[in-house]
């Protein structure tokens, strides 16, 4: 169901710098070999502001022919250009310059990200910081990529060298483009690879801005290329391409499977970061006042469009009603509206497609017998806003508890004891994140170990650190 409402955002206060950038990019182009070019087909698509549904810019739609050009540029830069051949110290110098430029343009980048995908300006800035921590971490690694010397018989000398892979395709989603883009670019170029970045069509603009700064920083032509376009066009051409040596993909499980299939032509390497339906497990002995705000952030950060979102909240039965009551009070305190307003704590969903998808799940939750403790409706007043929703009375077998919704929708499920928490928490086809809340140190370690997820937090949620791996496993079957 949707509620007809007045538009939440009628006008936005855009800074003069970002306004000027948008004016200059009404026909945004592709970046290939440090040059800006239109798509060969001449096709473009609209970049929409999800808070207002206004068109921000027209973006070039790359397809196979443009992918060929970009791969040629990246291939040449790798096979005969200076980047993989220069000293790692020189590479690190260019990376440092890029890092400085990124920091100098932080405000504009964050604002543009908010305009393009609807994340609140607070979240934009926080995620930018996370992206920069990773960027600096990888830039710092550029000079310390070391091989090993192995023990060998006299007259023999055995050693390994760490070699760059070659041309990398980075394909990213729309929910936090800058951080995703930096996670692809930084490790690839630090090791001497070249990269073609394919942003999601729903939010391409900040990746183009990154491309401009990369040229200014002094990356040689072809080291960083940006191709805007659609998945089935540019994305699949890139993942099939025989001259691409690796695809690093972040996105949905379905597309992840397509990428793997497409990689068989040249057996390119593939790294996949996919979806989640992560359990946030709260025991009755938890520090409730600390756990509640984290449970809120776990399903409302990025308006719930976070891969690691804690979208299944398991609360020990004796604590459940009290916990849900407190959480609902905090949800009621969220300020929905203009994501550019620093006071806003919940922005719109990123696209019409996502709005329709989340609206469908709100209806499916109620049809399945779940009770909307708070929220439960989409807001049909313009802009892709939905109410943040806590579904109580959820059974882990319901659709809303099994499928990744990617919206501010929480399923609350009670559990009885440790075994029950582990059984239900693991009863999912996903294995990306999980969290356990308890004051019992022994239980914290035991449950963290038994929850099958790539990342497990204890008494916190969604903390990221560049020194920690990020990723999951276990797609396809609910192992318990
Ligand atoms: P998506 O539909 O899988 O799209 C991701 C990217 O792949 C986009 O750039 C998309 O292009 C492209 N793509 C689509 N079809 C393709 C194909 N056949 N071949 C090659 N590329 C193709 O995912 P999304 O809807 O953008 O993002 C949401 C998903 O990402 C969620 O499942 C979320 O959990 C996951 N995610 C995971 C992480 C993580 O680190 N684990 C982080 C963030 C998000 P288009 O522009 O055409 O869509
Ligand atoms: Mg998509």
Coordinates of C-alpha atoms and ligand atoms in Angstrom, one line a residue:
X1 CA 0.0 0.0 0.0
X2 CA 1.1 3.6 -0.5
X3 CA 0.0 6.7 1.2
X4 CA -0.7 9.8 -1.0
X5 CA 1.3 12.6 0.6
X6 CA 2.6 16.0 -0.2
X7 CA 6.0 16.0 -1.7
X8 CA 8.6 15.9 1.1
X9 CA 11.2 17.8 -0.9
X10 CA 10.1 20.8 -3.1
X11 CA 13.4 22.6 -3.4
X12 CA 17.0 21.8 -2.4
X13 CA 19.8 24.1 -1.4
X14 CA 22.6 23.1 -3.8
X15 CA 26.0 24.7 -3.4
X16 CA 27.3 26.9 -6.2
X17 CA 30.2 24.6 -6.8
X18 CA 28.0 21.5 -7.3
X19 CA 25.5 23.6 -9.3
X20 CA 28.4 24.7 -11.6
X21 CA 29.6 21.1 -11.9
X22 CA 26.1 19.9 -12.9
X23 CA 25.7 22.8 -15.4
X24 CA 29.0 21.7 -17.0
X25 CA 27.9 18.0 -17.1
X26 CA 24.4 18.2 -18.6
X27 CA 25.8 15.9 -21.3
X28 CA 28.2 13.8 -19.3
X29 CA 30.7 11.7 -21.2
X30 CA 32.8 8.6 -20.9
X31 CA 36.4 8.8 -19.7
X32 CA 38.7 6.6 -21.9
X33 CA 42.5 7.0 -21.9
X34 CA 42.3 10.4 -20.0
X35 CA 39.9 11.8 -22.7
X36 CA 36.2 12.6 -22.4
X37 CA 34.2 11.1 -25.3
X38 CA 30.5 10.5 -26.0
X39 CA 29.2 7.0 -26.4
X40 CA 29.9 5.8 -30.0
X41 CA 26.1 5.2 -30.4
X42 CA 25.4 8.7 -29.2
X43 CA 23.0 7.3 -26.7
X44 CA 22.5 8.8 -23.2
X45 CA 20.3 8.1 -20.2
X46 CA 19.0 10.3 -17.4
X47 CA 20.5 10.6 -14.0
X48 CA 17.6 11.1 -11.6
X49 CA 17.6 12.9 -8.2
X50 CA 15.6 10.4 -6.1
X51 CA 14.4 13.1 -3.6
X52 CA 12.7 15.2 -6.3
X53 CA 12.6 12.9 -9.4
X54 CA 14.2 15.7 -11.3
X55 CA 16.8 15.0 -14.0
X56 CA 20.3 15.9 -12.8
X57 CA 22.1 15.2 -16.0
X58 CA 22.2 13.1 -19.2
X59 CA 24.9 10.5 -19.0
X60 CA 26.6 8.7 -21.9
X61 CA 25.5 5.1 -22.4
X62 CA 28.5 2.9 -23.1
X63 CA 28.0 -0.4 -24.9
X64 CA 30.2 -3.0 -26.4
X65 CA 32.0 -0.7 -28.8
X66 CA 33.0 1.7 -26.0
X67 CA 34.0 -1.2 -23.8
X68 CA 36.4 -2.3 -26.7
X69 CA 37.9 1.2 -26.8
X70 CA 38.3 1.4 -23.0
X71 CA 39.8 -2.1 -22.9
X72 CA 42.3 -1.1 -25.7
X73 CA 43.3 2.0 -23.7
X74 CA 43.7 0.1 -20.4
X75 CA 45.5 -2.8 -22.2
X76 CA 48.0 -0.4 -23.8
X77 CA 48.5 1.4 -20.5
X78 CA 49.3 -2.0 -18.9
X79 CA 51.2 -3.7 -21.7
X80 CA 53.4 -0.8 -22.7
X81 CA 52.6 2.2 -20.6
X82 CA 54.6 3.6 -17.7
X83 CA 52.3 2.6 -14.8
X84 CA 53.3 -1.0 -14.1
X85 CA 56.9 -0.2 -15.0
X86 CA 57.6 2.8 -12.8
X87 CA 58.9 2.4 -9.3
X88 CA 56.3 1.8 -6.7
X89 CA 57.4 5.0 -5.0
X90 CA 56.4 7.0 -8.1
X91 CA 53.1 5.2 -8.3
X92 CA 52.5 6.0 -4.6
X93 CA 53.3 9.7 -5.3
X94 CA 50.5 9.8 -7.9
X95 CA 48.2 8.0 -5.6
X96 CA 48.9 10.4 -2.8
X97 CA 48.1 13.4 -5.1
X98 CA 44.8 11.8 -6.0
X99 CA 44.1 11.2 -2.3
X100 CA 44.8 14.9 -1.6
X101 CA 42.5 16.0 -4.5
X102 CA 39.7 13.7 -3.2
X103 CA 40.0 15.2 0.3
X104 CA 40.0 18.8 -1.2
X105 CA 36.8 18.0 -3.1
X106 CA 35.2 16.0 -0.2
X107 CA 32.3 18.4 0.3
X108 CA 31.3 18.6 -3.4
X109 CA 31.7 14.8 -3.8
X110 CA 29.5 14.1 -0.8
X111 CA 26.9 16.6 -2.0
X112 CA 26.8 15.2 -5.5
X113 CA 26.5 11.7 -4.1
X114 CA 23.5 12.7 -2.0
X115 CA 21.8 14.4 -5.0
X116 CA 22.4 11.4 -7.2
X117 CA 21.5 8.5 -4.9
X118 CA 19.6 10.1 -2.1
X119 CA 21.8 9.1 0.9
X120 CA 21.7 11.6 3.6
X121 CA 24.4 14.2 3.6
X122 CA 25.6 12.9 7.0
X123 CA 25.9 9.4 5.5
X124 CA 27.6 10.7 2.4
X125 CA 30.3 12.3 4.5
X126 CA 30.7 9.3 6.8
X127 CA 31.0 6.9 3.9
X128 CA 33.4 9.2 2.1
X129 CA 35.6 9.0 5.2
X130 CA 35.4 5.2 5.2
X131 CA 36.3 5.3 1.5
X132 CA 39.2 7.6 2.1
X133 CA 40.6 5.5 5.0
X134 CA 40.6 2.5 2.6
X135 CA 42.1 4.6 -0.2
X136 CA 45.0 5.8 2.0
X137 CA 45.4 2.3 3.3
X138 CA 45.9 0.8 -0.2
X139 CA 47.9 3.8 -1.4
X140 CA 50.2 3.1 1.5
X141 CA 50.5 -0.5 0.5
X142 CA 51.8 0.4 -3.0
X143 CA 55.4 0.4 -1.8
X144 CA 55.3 -2.7 0.3
X145 CA 54.0 -5.4 -2.1
X146 CA 56.6 -8.0 -1.3
X147 CA 57.4 -11.5 -2.5
X148 CA 59.1 -14.3 -0.6
X149 CA 62.5 -15.9 -0.7
X150 CA 62.3 -19.7 -0.1
X151 CA 64.9 -22.0 1.3
X152 CA 66.7 -23.7 -1.5
X153 CA 69.6 -26.0 -2.2
X154 CA 73.0 -24.6 -2.8
X155 CA 73.2 -23.4 -6.4
X156 CA 69.5 -22.7 -6.5
X157 CA 67.6 -19.5 -5.7
X158 CA 63.8 -19.7 -5.3
X159 CA 61.7 -16.6 -4.9
X160 CA 58.2 -15.3 -5.6
X161 CA 57.3 -11.9 -7.1
X162 CA 54.0 -10.3 -6.7
X163 CA 52.9 -9.3 -10.2
X164 CA 50.0 -7.1 -11.2
X165 CA 47.2 -9.0 -12.9
X166 CA 46.6 -6.7 -15.8
X167 CA 43.4 -5.0 -16.9
X168 CA 40.7 -5.0 -14.2
X169 CA 37.0 -4.3 -14.7
X170 CA 35.4 -2.8 -11.6
X171 CA 31.6 -3.1 -11.6
X172 CA 29.8 -1.4 -8.7
X173 CA 26.3 -0.8 -7.3
X174 CA 24.5 2.5 -6.7
X175 CA 24.1 2.4 -2.9
X176 CA 27.4 4.1 -1.9
X177 CA 29.2 4.7 -5.2
X178 CA 32.3 6.6 -4.0
X179 CA 33.3 4.1 -1.4
X180 CA 32.7 1.2 -3.8
X181 CA 34.7 2.9 -6.5
X182 CA 37.6 3.6 -4.2
X183 CA 37.5 0.0 -3.0
X184 CA 37.9 -1.1 -6.6
X185 CA 40.4 1.5 -7.9
X186 CA 42.8 1.8 -4.9
X187 CA 44.0 -1.8 -4.6
X188 CA 44.1 -2.3 -8.3
X189 CA 46.2 0.7 -9.2
X190 CA 48.4 0.4 -6.1
X191 CA 49.7 -2.9 -7.5
X192 CA 50.3 -1.6 -11.0
X193 CA 47.1 -2.7 -12.7
X194 CA 44.9 -0.6 -14.9
X195 CA 41.1 -0.4 -14.4
X196 CA 37.8 0.3 -16.1
X197 CA 35.2 1.4 -13.7
X198 CA 31.5 0.7 -14.5
X199 CA 29.2 2.5 -12.1
X200 CA 25.5 1.6 -11.7
X201 CA 23.3 3.5 -14.0
X202 CA 21.2 4.9 -11.1
X203 CA 24.2 6.8 -9.7
X204 CA 27.1 7.5 -12.0
X205 CA 28.0 11.2 -11.4
X206 CA 30.4 10.9 -8.6
X207 CA 32.4 8.3 -10.5
X208 CA 32.8 10.8 -13.3
X209 CA 34.0 13.4 -10.8
X210 CA 36.5 10.9 -9.5
X211 CA 37.7 10.4 -13.1
X212 CA 38.3 14.1 -13.5
X213 CA 40.4 14.2 -10.3
X214 CA 42.3 11.1 -11.5
X215 CA 43.4 12.9 -14.6
X216 CA 44.4 16.0 -12.6
X217 CA 46.4 13.8 -10.2
X218 CA 48.5 12.6 -13.0
X219 CA 47.6 9.0 -13.6
X220 CA 48.9 8.1 -17.1
X221 CA 46.3 7.7 -19.9
X222 CA 44.4 4.4 -19.6
X223 CA 45.2 3.6 -16.0
X224 CA 41.8 4.7 -14.8
X225 CA 38.8 4.7 -17.2
X226 CA 35.2 5.3 -16.4
X227 CA 32.4 3.9 -18.5
X228 CA 28.8 4.8 -17.5
X229 CA 26.1 2.6 -18.9
X230 CA 23.8 -0.3 -18.2
X231 CA 24.6 -3.8 -16.8
X232 CA 23.4 -5.9 -19.8
X233 CA 25.3 -3.5 -22.2
X234 CA 28.5 -2.2 -20.8
X235 CA 28.7 -4.5 -17.7
X236 CA 28.3 -7.8 -19.6
X237 CA 30.6 -6.7 -22.4
X238 CA 33.3 -5.9 -19.8
X239 CA 32.8 -9.1 -17.9
X240 CA 33.0 -11.2 -21.1
X241 CA 35.9 -9.3 -22.7
X242 CA 38.9 -11.6 -23.5
X243 CA 41.4 -8.8 -22.8
X244 CA 40.1 -8.1 -19.3
X245 CA 42.1 -10.1 -16.8
X246 CA 39.9 -9.7 -13.7
X247 CA 36.5 -8.5 -12.7
X248 CA 35.9 -7.1 -9.3
X249 CA 32.2 -7.0 -8.8
X250 CA 29.9 -5.6 -6.1
X251 CA 26.2 -6.1 -6.5
X252 CA 23.4 -8.6 -6.4
X253 CA 23.8 -12.4 -6.2
X254 CA 21.9 -12.9 -9.5
X255 CA 24.3 -10.6 -11.4
X256 CA 27.3 -12.1 -9.6
X257 CA 26.3 -15.5 -11.1
X258 CA 26.2 -13.9 -14.6
X259 CA 29.6 -12.4 -14.1
X260 CA 31.1 -15.8 -13.2
X261 CA 29.5 -17.4 -16.3
X262 CA 30.8 -14.5 -18.4
X263 CA 34.3 -15.0 -17.1
X264 CA 34.8 -18.5 -18.6
X265 CA 35.9 -17.2 -22.0
X266 CA 39.4 -16.4 -20.8
X267 CA 39.0 -17.8 -17.3
X268 CA 39.5 -14.3 -15.9
X269 CA 39.8 -13.9 -12.2
X270 CA 36.6 -12.8 -10.4
X271 CA 36.0 -11.3 -7.0
X272 CA 32.4 -11.0 -5.9
X273 CA 30.9 -9.0 -3.1
X274 CA 27.2 -9.8 -3.0
X275 CA 24.1 -9.4 -0.9
X276 CA 23.0 -10.2 2.6
X277 CA 20.2 -10.9 5.0
X278 CA 22.2 -10.5 8.1
X279 CA 21.1 -11.6 11.5
X280 CA 21.5 -9.1 14.4
X281 CA 21.2 -11.3 17.5
X282 CA 20.4 -9.7 20.8
X283 CA 20.5 -11.8 24.0
X284 CA 18.5 -10.9 27.1
X285 CA 21.8 -10.1 28.9
X286 CA 22.8 -7.4 26.3
X287 CA 23.3 -3.7 27.1
X288 CA 19.9 -2.8 25.7
X289 CA 20.4 1.0 25.7
X290 CA 23.5 0.5 23.4
X291 CA 22.0 -2.2 21.3
X292 CA 18.8 -0.3 20.3
X293 CA 20.5 2.6 18.4
X294 CA 22.8 0.1 16.6
X295 CA 19.7 -2.0 15.7
X296 CA 18.2 1.2 14.3
X297 CA 21.3 2.1 12.3
X298 CA 21.6 -1.5 11.1
X299 CA 18.4 -1.3 9.0
X300 CA 18.2 2.4 8.3
X301 CA 21.7 3.4 7.3
X302 CA 21.6 4.3 3.6
X303 CA 17.8 3.9 3.9
X304 CA 18.4 0.2 4.4
X305 CA 20.3 -0.1 1.1
X306 CA 23.4 -1.5 2.6
X307 CA 24.8 -5.0 1.8
X308 CA 25.6 -5.6 5.4
X309 CA 22.2 -4.3 6.7
X310 CA 21.0 -6.1 9.9
X311 CA 17.6 -6.7 8.4
X312 CA 16.7 -9.7 10.6
X313 CA 16.7 -8.8 14.3
X314 CA 16.7 -11.8 16.6
X315 CA 15.8 -10.9 20.2
X316 CA 15.7 -13.4 23.0
X317 CA 12.0 -13.9 23.8
X318 CA 11.9 -12.4 27.3
X319 CA 13.5 -9.2 26.0
X320 CA 11.7 -8.9 22.7
X321 CA 8.6 -6.7 23.5
X322 CA 10.7 -4.3 25.5
X323 CA 13.3 -4.1 22.8
X324 CA 10.8 -3.6 20.0
X325 CA 9.1 -0.9 22.0
X326 CA 12.3 1.1 22.5
X327 CA 13.4 0.6 18.9
X328 CA 10.0 1.8 17.6
X329 CA 10.4 5.0 19.7
X330 CA 13.7 5.6 18.0
X331 CA 12.2 4.9 14.5
X332 CA 9.5 7.4 15.3
X333 CA 12.2 10.0 15.9
X334 CA 13.8 9.6 12.5
X335 CA 13.5 12.7 10.3
X336 CA 12.5 11.7 6.8
X337 CA 13.0 14.3 4.1
X338 CA 15.5 16.3 2.0
X339 CA 18.8 14.3 2.2
X340 CA 20.8 17.5 1.7
X341 CA 19.4 18.9 4.9
X342 CA 21.9 17.9 7.7
X343 CA 19.0 17.3 10.1
X344 CA 17.5 14.6 7.9
X345 CA 18.2 11.1 9.2
X346 CA 16.3 9.0 6.5
X347 CA 16.5 9.9 2.8
X348 CA 14.7 8.4 -0.1
X349 CA 15.4 5.1 -1.8
X350 CA 17.8 5.5 -4.7
X351 CA 15.5 4.8 -7.7
X352 CA 11.9 4.2 -8.8
X353 CA 12.8 0.6 -9.3
X354 CA 13.9 0.3 -5.7
X355 CA 10.8 2.2 -4.5
X356 CA 8.5 -0.3 -6.3
X357 CA 10.5 -3.2 -5.0
X358 CA 10.4 -2.1 -1.3
X359 CA 6.7 -1.2 -1.6
X360 CA 6.1 -4.7 -2.8
X361 CA 7.9 -6.2 0.2
X362 CA 5.9 -3.9 2.6
X363 CA 2.7 -5.4 1.0
X364 CA 4.2 -8.9 1.1
X365 CA 5.0 -8.6 4.8
X366 CA 1.4 -7.7 5.7
X367 CA 0.0 -10.3 3.4
X368 CA 2.3 -12.9 5.0
X369 CA 0.9 -12.1 8.5
X370 CA 3.6 -9.9 9.9
X371 CA 2.5 -6.9 12.0
X372 CA 3.9 -3.4 11.1
X373 CA 4.8 -2.2 14.6
X374 CA 5.6 1.1 13.0
X375 CA 5.6 2.3 9.4
X376 CA 4.5 -0.2 6.7
X377 CA 3.6 2.2 3.9
X378 CA 5.3 3.9 0.9
X379 CA 4.9 7.6 0.5
X380 CA 3.5 8.5 -2.9
X381 CA 4.0 12.2 -2.9
X382 CA 7.0 12.5 -5.2
X383 CA 10.5 11.3 -4.5
X384 CA 11.1 7.7 -3.6
X385 CA 10.3 7.8 0.1
X386 CA 9.0 4.9 2.2
X387 CA 8.3 4.7 5.9
X388 CA 10.9 3.0 8.0
X389 CA 9.2 -0.2 9.1
X390 CA 9.5 -2.7 11.9
X391 CA 7.7 -5.9 11.2
X392 CA 6.9 -7.8 14.4
X393 CA 5.4 -11.3 14.5
X394 CA 7.8 -12.4 11.8
X395 CA 8.7 -16.1 11.2
X396 CA 12.1 -16.7 9.7
X397 CA 10.4 -18.6 6.8
X398 CA 8.4 -15.6 5.6
X399 CA 9.5 -13.9 2.4
X400 CA 10.4 -10.7 4.1
X401 CA 12.8 -12.7 6.3
X402 CA 14.4 -14.6 3.5
X403 CA 14.8 -12.2 0.6
X404 CA 17.1 -9.1 0.6
X405 CA 14.7 -6.2 0.6
X406 CA 17.3 -3.4 0.4
X407 CA 15.1 -0.8 2.1
X408 CA 14.4 0.4 5.7
X409 CA 12.4 -2.7 6.6
X410 CA 13.2 -4.8 9.7
X411 CA 12.0 -8.3 10.5
X412 CA 11.9 -9.0 14.3
X413 CA 12.1 -12.7 15.2
X414 CA 12.2 -14.1 18.7
X415 CA 14.5 -16.9 19.8
X416 CA 14.6 -19.0 22.9
X417 CA 18.3 -20.0 23.6
X418 CA 21.8 -20.1 22.0
X419 CA 21.1 -23.1 19.8
X420 CA 17.8 -21.5 18.5
X421 CA 19.6 -18.2 17.8
X422 CA 22.3 -19.9 15.8
X423 CA 19.9 -22.2 14.0
X424 CA 17.6 -19.3 12.9
X425 CA 20.4 -16.9 12.3
X426 CA 22.1 -19.3 9.9
X427 CA 18.9 -20.4 8.3
X428 CA 19.4 -18.2 5.3
X429 CA 21.0 -18.5 1.9
X430 CA 23.2 -15.5 2.6
X431 CA 26.4 -15.3 4.7
X432 CA 27.6 -11.7 4.6
X433 CA 27.3 -10.2 8.1
X434 CA 26.1 -11.0 11.5
X435 CA 26.2 -9.5 15.0
X436 CA 25.8 -10.8 18.6
X437 CA 24.9 -8.7 21.6
X438 CA 25.7 -10.1 25.0
X439 CA 27.6 -9.2 28.2
X440 CA 28.8 -12.8 28.5
X441 CA 32.3 -12.9 27.0
X442 CA 32.3 -16.6 26.5
X443 CA 28.9 -16.5 24.8
X444 CA 30.1 -13.6 22.6
X445 CA 33.0 -15.7 21.2
X446 CA 31.0 -18.9 20.9
X447 CA 28.1 -17.4 19.0
X448 CA 30.3 -15.2 16.8
X449 CA 32.1 -18.4 15.8
X450 CA 28.9 -20.4 15.2
X451 CA 27.2 -17.7 13.1
X452 CA 28.1 -18.4 9.5
X453 CA 29.0 -15.0 8.0
X454 CA 32.0 -13.3 6.5
X455 CA 31.9 -10.5 9.0
X456 CA 30.7 -10.9 12.6
X457 CA 30.5 -8.0 15.0
X458 CA 30.2 -8.2 18.8
X459 CA 28.3 -5.5 20.6
X460 CA 28.4 -3.2 17.6
X461 CA 27.2 -3.2 14.0
X462 CA 28.5 -2.3 10.6
X463 CA 31.8 -1.1 11.8
X464 CA 34.3 -1.2 8.9
X465 CA 38.1 -1.0 9.0
X466 CA 40.3 -1.1 5.9
X467 CA 42.6 -3.6 7.6
X468 CA 39.7 -6.0 8.0
X469 CA 38.5 -8.2 5.1
X470 CA 34.9 -7.4 3.8
X471 CA 32.9 -10.1 2.2
X472 CA 30.8 -13.2 2.7
X473 CA 30.0 -16.7 1.5
X474 CA 27.3 -19.4 1.4
X475 CA 25.0 -18.5 -1.4
X476 CA 22.3 -20.9 -2.6
X477 CA 21.5 -23.2 0.3
X478 CA 20.5 -22.4 3.9
X479 CA 23.1 -24.4 5.8
X480 CA 22.2 -24.4 9.5
Ligands
LIG1 P1 23.1 -5.2 -9.4 O1 21.8 -5.1 -10.1 O2 23.7 -6.6 -9.3 O3 24.1 -4.2 -10.2 C1 25.4 -4.0 -9.8 C2 26.2 -3.6 -11.0 O4 26.2 -4.6 -12.0 C3 25.6 -2.4 -11.7 O5 26.7 -1.6 -12.2 C4 24.9 -3.1 -12.8 O6 24.5 -2.2 -13.9 C5 25.8 -4.2 -13.2 N1 25.2 -5.2 -14.0 C6 23.9 -5.6 -14.1 N2 23.7 -6.6 -14.9 C7 24.9 -7.0 -15.3 C8 25.4 -8.0 -16.2 N3 24.6 -8.9 -16.8 N4 26.8 -8.1 -16.4 C9 27.6 -7.2 -15.8 N5 27.2 -6.2 -15.0 C10 25.9 -6.1 -14.7 O7 23.0 -4.7 -8.0 P2 22.4 -3.3 -7.5 O8 20.9 -3.4 -7.6 O9 23.1 -2.2 -8.2 O10 22.9 -3.2 -6.0 C11 22.3 -3.9 -5.0 C12 23.0 -5.2 -4.6 O11 24.4 -5.0 -4.3 C13 22.5 -5.8 -3.4 O12 22.3 -7.2 -3.5 C14 23.6 -5.6 -2.3 O13 23.6 -6.4 -1.3 C15 24.8 -5.6 -3.1 N6 25.9 -4.9 -2.5 C16 26.9 -5.7 -1.9 C17 28.0 -5.0 -1.3 C18 29.1 -5.9 -0.7 O14 30.1 -5.3 -0.5 N7 28.9 -7.1 -0.4 C19 28.0 -3.7 -1.2 C20 27.0 -2.9 -1.8 C21 25.9 -3.6 -2.4 P3 23.1 -1.4 -13.9 O15 23.5 -0.1 -13.8 O16 22.5 -1.7 -15.2 O17 22.3 -2.0 -12.8
LIG2 MG1 20.8 -2.3 -10.9

